[in-house]
PDB file of C-alpha atoms in Angstrom:
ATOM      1  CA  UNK A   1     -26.756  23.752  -5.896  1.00  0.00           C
ATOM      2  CA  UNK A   2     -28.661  20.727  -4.380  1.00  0.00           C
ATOM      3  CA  UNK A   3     -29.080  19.104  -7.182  1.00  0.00           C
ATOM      4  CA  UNK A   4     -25.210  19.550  -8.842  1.00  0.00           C
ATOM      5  CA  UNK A   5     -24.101  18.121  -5.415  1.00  0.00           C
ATOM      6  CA  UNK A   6     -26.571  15.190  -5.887  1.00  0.00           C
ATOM      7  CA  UNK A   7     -25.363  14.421  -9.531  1.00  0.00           C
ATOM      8  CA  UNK A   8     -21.503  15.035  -8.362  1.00  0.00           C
ATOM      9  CA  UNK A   9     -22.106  11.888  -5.218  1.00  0.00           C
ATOM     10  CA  UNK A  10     -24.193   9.799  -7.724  1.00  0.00           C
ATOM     11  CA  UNK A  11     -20.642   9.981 -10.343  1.00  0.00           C
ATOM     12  CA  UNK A  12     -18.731   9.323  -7.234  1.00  0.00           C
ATOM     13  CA  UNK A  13     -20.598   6.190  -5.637  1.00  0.00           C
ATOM     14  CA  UNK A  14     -20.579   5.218  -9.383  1.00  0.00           C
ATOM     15  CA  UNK A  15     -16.870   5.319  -9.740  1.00  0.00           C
ATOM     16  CA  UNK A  16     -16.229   3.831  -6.205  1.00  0.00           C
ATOM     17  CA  UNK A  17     -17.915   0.866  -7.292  1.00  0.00           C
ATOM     18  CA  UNK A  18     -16.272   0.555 -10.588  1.00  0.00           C
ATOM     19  CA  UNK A  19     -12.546   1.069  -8.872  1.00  0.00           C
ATOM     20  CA  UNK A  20     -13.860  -1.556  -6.183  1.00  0.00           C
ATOM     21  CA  UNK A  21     -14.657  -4.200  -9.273  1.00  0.00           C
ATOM     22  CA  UNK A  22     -11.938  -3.634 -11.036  1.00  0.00           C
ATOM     23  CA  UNK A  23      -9.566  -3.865  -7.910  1.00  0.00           C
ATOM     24  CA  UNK A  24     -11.341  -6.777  -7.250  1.00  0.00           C
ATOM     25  CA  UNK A  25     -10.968  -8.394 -10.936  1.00  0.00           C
ATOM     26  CA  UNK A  26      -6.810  -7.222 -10.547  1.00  0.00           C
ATOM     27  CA  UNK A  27      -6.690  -9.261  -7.322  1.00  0.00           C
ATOM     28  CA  UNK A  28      -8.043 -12.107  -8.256  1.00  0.00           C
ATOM     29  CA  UNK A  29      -5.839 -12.455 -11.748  1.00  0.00           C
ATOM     30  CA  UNK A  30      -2.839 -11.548  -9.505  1.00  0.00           C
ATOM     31  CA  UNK A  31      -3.570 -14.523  -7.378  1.00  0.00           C
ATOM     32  CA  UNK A  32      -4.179 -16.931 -10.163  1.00  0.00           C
ATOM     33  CA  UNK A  33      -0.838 -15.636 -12.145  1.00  0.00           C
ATOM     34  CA  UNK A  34       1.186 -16.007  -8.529  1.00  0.00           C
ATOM     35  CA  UNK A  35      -0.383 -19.601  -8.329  1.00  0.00           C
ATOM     36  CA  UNK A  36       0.750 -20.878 -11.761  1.00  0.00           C
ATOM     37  CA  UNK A  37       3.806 -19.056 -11.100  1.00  0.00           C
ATOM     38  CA  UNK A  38       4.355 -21.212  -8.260  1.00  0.00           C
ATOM     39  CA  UNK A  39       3.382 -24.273  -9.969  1.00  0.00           C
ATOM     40  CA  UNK A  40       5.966 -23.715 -12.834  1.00  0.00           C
ATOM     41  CA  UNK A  41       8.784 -23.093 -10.493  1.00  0.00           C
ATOM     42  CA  UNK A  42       7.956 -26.646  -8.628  1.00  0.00           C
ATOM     43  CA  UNK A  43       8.536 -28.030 -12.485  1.00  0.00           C
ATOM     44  CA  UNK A  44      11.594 -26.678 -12.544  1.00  0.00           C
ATOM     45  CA  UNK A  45      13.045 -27.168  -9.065  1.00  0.00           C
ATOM     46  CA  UNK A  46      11.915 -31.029  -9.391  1.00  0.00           C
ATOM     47  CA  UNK A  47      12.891 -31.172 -12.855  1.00  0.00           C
ATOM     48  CA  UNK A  48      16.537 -29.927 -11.862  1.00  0.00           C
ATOM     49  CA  UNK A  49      16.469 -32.173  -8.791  1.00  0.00           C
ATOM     50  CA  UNK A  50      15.476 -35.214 -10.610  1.00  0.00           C
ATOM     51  CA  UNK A  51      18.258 -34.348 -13.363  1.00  0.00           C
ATOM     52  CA  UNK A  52      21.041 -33.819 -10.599  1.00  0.00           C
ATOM     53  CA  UNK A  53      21.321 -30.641 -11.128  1.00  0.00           C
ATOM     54  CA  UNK A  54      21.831 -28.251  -8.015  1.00  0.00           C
ATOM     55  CA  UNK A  55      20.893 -25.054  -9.985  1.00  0.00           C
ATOM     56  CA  UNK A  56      17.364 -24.790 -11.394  1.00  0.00           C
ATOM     57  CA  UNK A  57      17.825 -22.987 -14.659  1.00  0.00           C
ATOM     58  CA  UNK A  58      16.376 -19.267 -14.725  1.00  0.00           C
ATOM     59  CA  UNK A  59      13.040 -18.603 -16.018  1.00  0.00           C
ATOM     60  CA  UNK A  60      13.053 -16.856 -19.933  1.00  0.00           C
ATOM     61  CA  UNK A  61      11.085 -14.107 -20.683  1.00  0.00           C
ATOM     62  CA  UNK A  62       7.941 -13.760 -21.920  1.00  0.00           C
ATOM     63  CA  UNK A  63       9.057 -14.222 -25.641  1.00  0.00           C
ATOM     64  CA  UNK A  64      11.068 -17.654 -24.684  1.00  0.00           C
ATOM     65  CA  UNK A  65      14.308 -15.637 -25.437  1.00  0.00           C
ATOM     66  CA  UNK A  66      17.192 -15.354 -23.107  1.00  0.00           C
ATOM     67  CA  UNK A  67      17.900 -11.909 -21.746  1.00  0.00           C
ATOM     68  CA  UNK A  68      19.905  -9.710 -23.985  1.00  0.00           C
ATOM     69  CA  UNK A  69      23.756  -9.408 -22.929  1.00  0.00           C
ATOM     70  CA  UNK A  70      24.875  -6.694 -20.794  1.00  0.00           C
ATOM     71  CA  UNK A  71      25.594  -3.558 -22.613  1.00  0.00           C
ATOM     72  CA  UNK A  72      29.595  -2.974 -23.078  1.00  0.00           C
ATOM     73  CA  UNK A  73      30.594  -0.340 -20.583  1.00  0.00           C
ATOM     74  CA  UNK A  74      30.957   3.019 -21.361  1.00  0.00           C
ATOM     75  CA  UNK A  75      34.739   4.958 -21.553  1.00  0.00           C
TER      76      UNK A  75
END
């Protein structure tokens, strides 16, 4: 019994740290996504400012395609 509850903490101090890296790695790609994020809408706003523009154009999707129009409602 000693030793099965020695191998079952030795998996679980070994998955603790991997969940701690990899929340770790997650963070820091979240921040660097949120800062370039940020840095893109700043483009925009200035580019629509600098334009005259009052309304900074929406951001397209990942694909560089405008969203698809709304579906016709149903009767």
């Amino acid at each position: 019994m000693q030793q099965h509850t020695t191998q079952l903490f030795e998996k679980y101090k070994h998955l603790s740290v991997t969940y701690e890296q990899h929340t770790a790695h997650l963070t820091e790609k979240y921040e660097q996504l949120s800062a370039n994020y940020e840095q893109l809408r700043q483009m925009v706003m200035n580019m629509a400012s600098q334009s005259g523009d009052t309304h900074a154009p929406p951001f397209l999707s990942y694909n560089n395609q405008p969203p698809p129009p709304p579906a016709p409602p149903l009767c």
